C-alpha cells in the first residue's frame, strides 16, 4: 500500500514539474584548454572558445593534436574537439543573413506579384493606344496612296490629252498644207 501511495505521489509531482518545465538549449559558446604538450598533465597555456578558427599542424600524439590558435599560440588540444566544418557559432549568423535576404526577396516578389494586375492593366491600355495609333497611321497611309494614285492617273491623263491636242493640231496643219494652193513655178523659156 505504501508503494501505491508513493507511486501516486511521484506521478503527481512529475505532472506538476513537467507543467513548469520550459524548452531550453545547450549553448555552443563553450571553451577548451590549450596545453603545452600532448596531454592534460602539461601546463595550460590558455583557452579557446568553441568555433574559433585554428591551424592544425598535422602533429598528433595519442589523442591530442598540435594547433596554432587565432591568437598565434602554439599548443595541444584533444583531437576529438577538432572539426573541419564551421561550428554553429559562425554558421548561425550566416544563416540568419541568408534568411533575411531570402525574406526580403520574398517580400519583393510578393509586392511585384501584387503589382502585376496593375501593370497588366497599364500595359493593356498602352497596347490599345498603340493599336489605335496604328489604325490611324494605316488609314492615313491608305489615303496617301489613293491620292498618289490619283495624281499619277491625272498626270498620265494630262500627258495623253496634251499629246492628243498636239497630234490634232499637227493633223490639222497637214490637211491645211495639203489643200493650200501651190505657187506656180515660172517657166524659164524666155531669155533675158
Coordinates of C-alpha atoms in Angstrom, one line a residue:
X1 CA 0.0 0.0 0.0
X2 CA 2.9 2.3 0.8
X3 CA 4.2 1.6 -2.7
X4 CA 0.9 2.6 -4.3
X5 CA 0.9 5.9 -2.3
X6 CA 4.5 6.7 -3.2
X7 CA 3.8 5.9 -6.9
X8 CA 0.8 8.2 -7.0
X9 CA 2.7 10.9 -5.2
X10 CA 5.6 10.6 -7.7
X11 CA 3.2 10.8 -10.7
X12 CA 1.5 13.9 -9.3
X13 CA 4.9 15.6 -8.6
X14 CA 6.1 14.7 -12.1
X15 CA 3.0 16.1 -13.7
X16 CA 3.4 19.4 -11.7
X17 CA 7.1 19.5 -12.5
X18 CA 6.5 18.9 -16.2
X19 CA 4.0 21.7 -16.3
X20 CA 6.7 24.1 -15.0
X21 CA 9.4 22.9 -17.4
X22 CA 10.4 25.1 -20.3
X23 CA 12.2 24.4 -23.5
X24 CA 15.9 25.1 -23.3
X25 CA 19.1 24.9 -25.4
X26 CA 22.7 24.0 -24.7
X27 CA 24.9 26.9 -25.6
X28 CA 27.6 26.4 -28.3
X29 CA 29.6 29.1 -26.5
X30 CA 32.0 26.8 -24.5
X31 CA 35.8 26.7 -24.4
X32 CA 38.5 24.1 -24.2
X33 CA 42.0 24.4 -22.8
X34 CA 45.2 24.5 -24.9
X35 CA 48.0 22.6 -23.3
X36 CA 51.8 23.0 -23.6
X37 CA 52.1 19.3 -24.6
X38 CA 50.1 16.3 -25.7
X39 CA 48.2 15.6 -22.6
X40 CA 46.3 17.2 -19.7
X41 CA 49.3 16.8 -17.4
X42 CA 51.1 19.6 -19.4
X43 CA 50.8 23.3 -18.5
X44 CA 47.6 25.1 -19.6
X45 CA 48.5 27.9 -22.0
X46 CA 45.0 29.3 -22.2
X47 CA 41.6 28.5 -23.5
X48 CA 40.0 28.6 -27.0
X49 CA 36.3 29.3 -27.4
X50 CA 34.2 26.9 -29.4
X51 CA 34.1 27.8 -33.1
X52 CA 37.3 29.7 -33.2
X53 CA 39.4 29.0 -36.3
X54 CA 42.7 27.2 -35.7
X55 CA 45.6 25.9 -37.9
X56 CA 46.2 22.2 -37.4
X57 CA 49.9 21.5 -37.9
X58 CA 49.4 17.8 -38.6
X59 CA 51.3 16.5 -35.5
X60 CA 49.3 14.1 -33.4
X61 CA 50.2 12.1 -30.3
X62 CA 47.9 9.8 -28.5
X63 CA 44.5 11.6 -28.6
X64 CA 46.0 15.2 -28.9
X65 CA 46.7 17.3 -32.0
X66 CA 49.1 20.3 -32.3
X67 CA 47.5 23.5 -33.4
X68 CA 48.1 27.2 -33.7
X69 CA 45.1 29.3 -32.4
X70 CA 43.7 32.6 -33.7
X71 CA 46.0 34.5 -31.3
X72 CA 49.1 32.8 -32.6
X73 CA 49.6 30.5 -29.6
X74 CA 51.0 27.0 -30.4
X75 CA 49.8 24.2 -28.2
X76 CA 47.9 20.9 -28.0
X77 CA 44.2 20.1 -27.8
X78 CA 42.2 16.9 -27.7
X79 CA 41.7 15.7 -31.3
X80 CA 38.0 14.9 -30.7
X81 CA 37.4 18.7 -30.3
X82 CA 38.7 19.5 -33.8
X83 CA 36.5 19.6 -36.8
X84 CA 36.9 20.6 -40.4
X85 CA 33.4 22.2 -40.5
X86 CA 32.5 25.6 -39.3
X87 CA 30.7 25.5 -35.9
X88 CA 27.2 26.8 -35.2
X89 CA 28.7 29.9 -33.7
X90 CA 29.7 31.1 -37.2
X91 CA 27.0 29.3 -39.2
X92 CA 24.0 30.8 -37.4
X93 CA 24.8 34.5 -38.2
X94 CA 25.5 33.5 -41.9
X95 CA 22.2 31.5 -42.0
X96 CA 20.4 34.4 -40.3
X97 CA 21.8 36.8 -43.0
X98 CA 20.7 34.4 -45.7
X99 CA 17.3 34.1 -44.2
X100 CA 16.9 37.9 -44.0
X101 CA 17.9 38.2 -47.7
X102 CA 15.5 35.4 -48.7
X103 CA 12.7 37.1 -46.8
X104 CA 13.5 40.4 -48.5
X105 CA 13.5 38.7 -51.9
X106 CA 10.2 37.0 -51.0
X107 CA 8.7 40.3 -50.0
X108 CA 9.9 41.9 -53.2
X109 CA 8.5 39.0 -55.2
X110 CA 5.1 39.3 -53.3
X111 CA 4.9 43.0 -53.9
X112 CA 5.9 42.5 -57.6
X113 CA 3.2 39.8 -57.8
X114 CA 0.7 42.3 -56.2
X115 CA 1.6 44.9 -58.8
X116 CA 1.2 42.6 -61.7
X117 CA -2.6 43.2 -62.2
X118 CA -1.9 47.0 -62.1
X119 CA 1.0 46.6 -64.6
X120 CA -1.1 44.3 -66.8
X121 CA -4.0 46.8 -66.9
X122 CA -1.5 49.6 -67.7
X123 CA 0.1 47.5 -70.5
X124 CA -3.3 46.7 -71.9
X125 CA -4.2 50.4 -72.0
X126 CA -0.9 51.1 -73.7
X127 CA -1.5 48.3 -76.2
X128 CA -5.0 49.7 -77.0
X129 CA -3.4 53.2 -77.6
X130 CA -0.8 51.7 -79.9
X131 CA -3.4 49.7 -81.8
X132 CA -5.5 52.9 -82.3
X133 CA -2.4 54.8 -83.4
X134 CA -1.6 52.0 -85.8
X135 CA -5.1 52.1 -87.2
X136 CA -4.9 55.9 -87.7
X137 CA -1.5 55.6 -89.4
X138 CA -2.7 52.8 -91.7
X139 CA -5.8 54.8 -92.7
X140 CA -3.5 57.9 -93.4
X141 CA -1.2 55.7 -95.4
X142 CA -4.1 54.3 -97.5
X143 CA -5.4 57.8 -98.1
X144 CA -1.9 59.0 -99.2
X145 CA -1.6 56.0 -101.6
X146 CA -5.0 56.8 -103.1
X147 CA -4.0 60.5 -103.5
X148 CA -0.7 59.4 -105.1
X149 CA -2.5 57.1 -107.5
X150 CA -5.0 59.8 -108.4
X151 CA -2.1 62.3 -109.0
X152 CA -0.3 59.7 -111.1
X153 CA -3.5 59.0 -113.1
X154 CA -4.1 62.7 -113.6
X155 CA -0.6 63.2 -114.8
X156 CA -1.0 60.4 -117.3
X157 CA -4.4 61.7 -118.5
X158 CA -2.9 65.2 -118.8
X159 CA 0.0 63.8 -120.8
X160 CA -2.3 61.9 -123.1
X161 CA -4.6 64.9 -123.5
X162 CA -1.7 67.2 -124.4
X163 CA -0.3 64.6 -126.8
X164 CA -3.7 64.2 -128.4
X165 CA -4.1 68.0 -128.8
X166 CA -0.6 68.3 -130.3
X167 CA -1.4 65.4 -132.7
X168 CA -4.8 67.0 -133.7
X169 CA -3.1 70.4 -134.4
X170 CA -0.4 68.6 -136.4
X171 CA -3.0 66.8 -138.4
X172 CA -5.0 70.0 -139.0
X173 CA -1.8 71.7 -140.2
X174 CA -1.1 68.8 -142.5
X175 CA -4.6 69.0 -144.0
X176 CA -4.3 72.7 -144.4
X177 CA -0.9 72.4 -146.1
X178 CA -2.2 69.8 -148.5
X179 CA -5.1 71.9 -149.7
X180 CA -3.2 75.2 -149.9
X181 CA -2.6 76.2 -153.5
X182 CA 1.0 75.9 -154.5
X183 CA 2.7 78.7 -156.2
X184 CA 3.2 78.1 -159.8
X185 CA 6.6 77.9 -161.0
X186 CA 7.6 80.4 -163.7
X187 CA 8.5 78.9 -167.0
X188 CA 12.0 79.5 -168.0
X189 CA 11.6 79.8 -171.7
X190 CA 12.5 83.3 -172.0
X191 CA 15.8 84.8 -172.4
X192 CA 16.5 87.9 -170.6

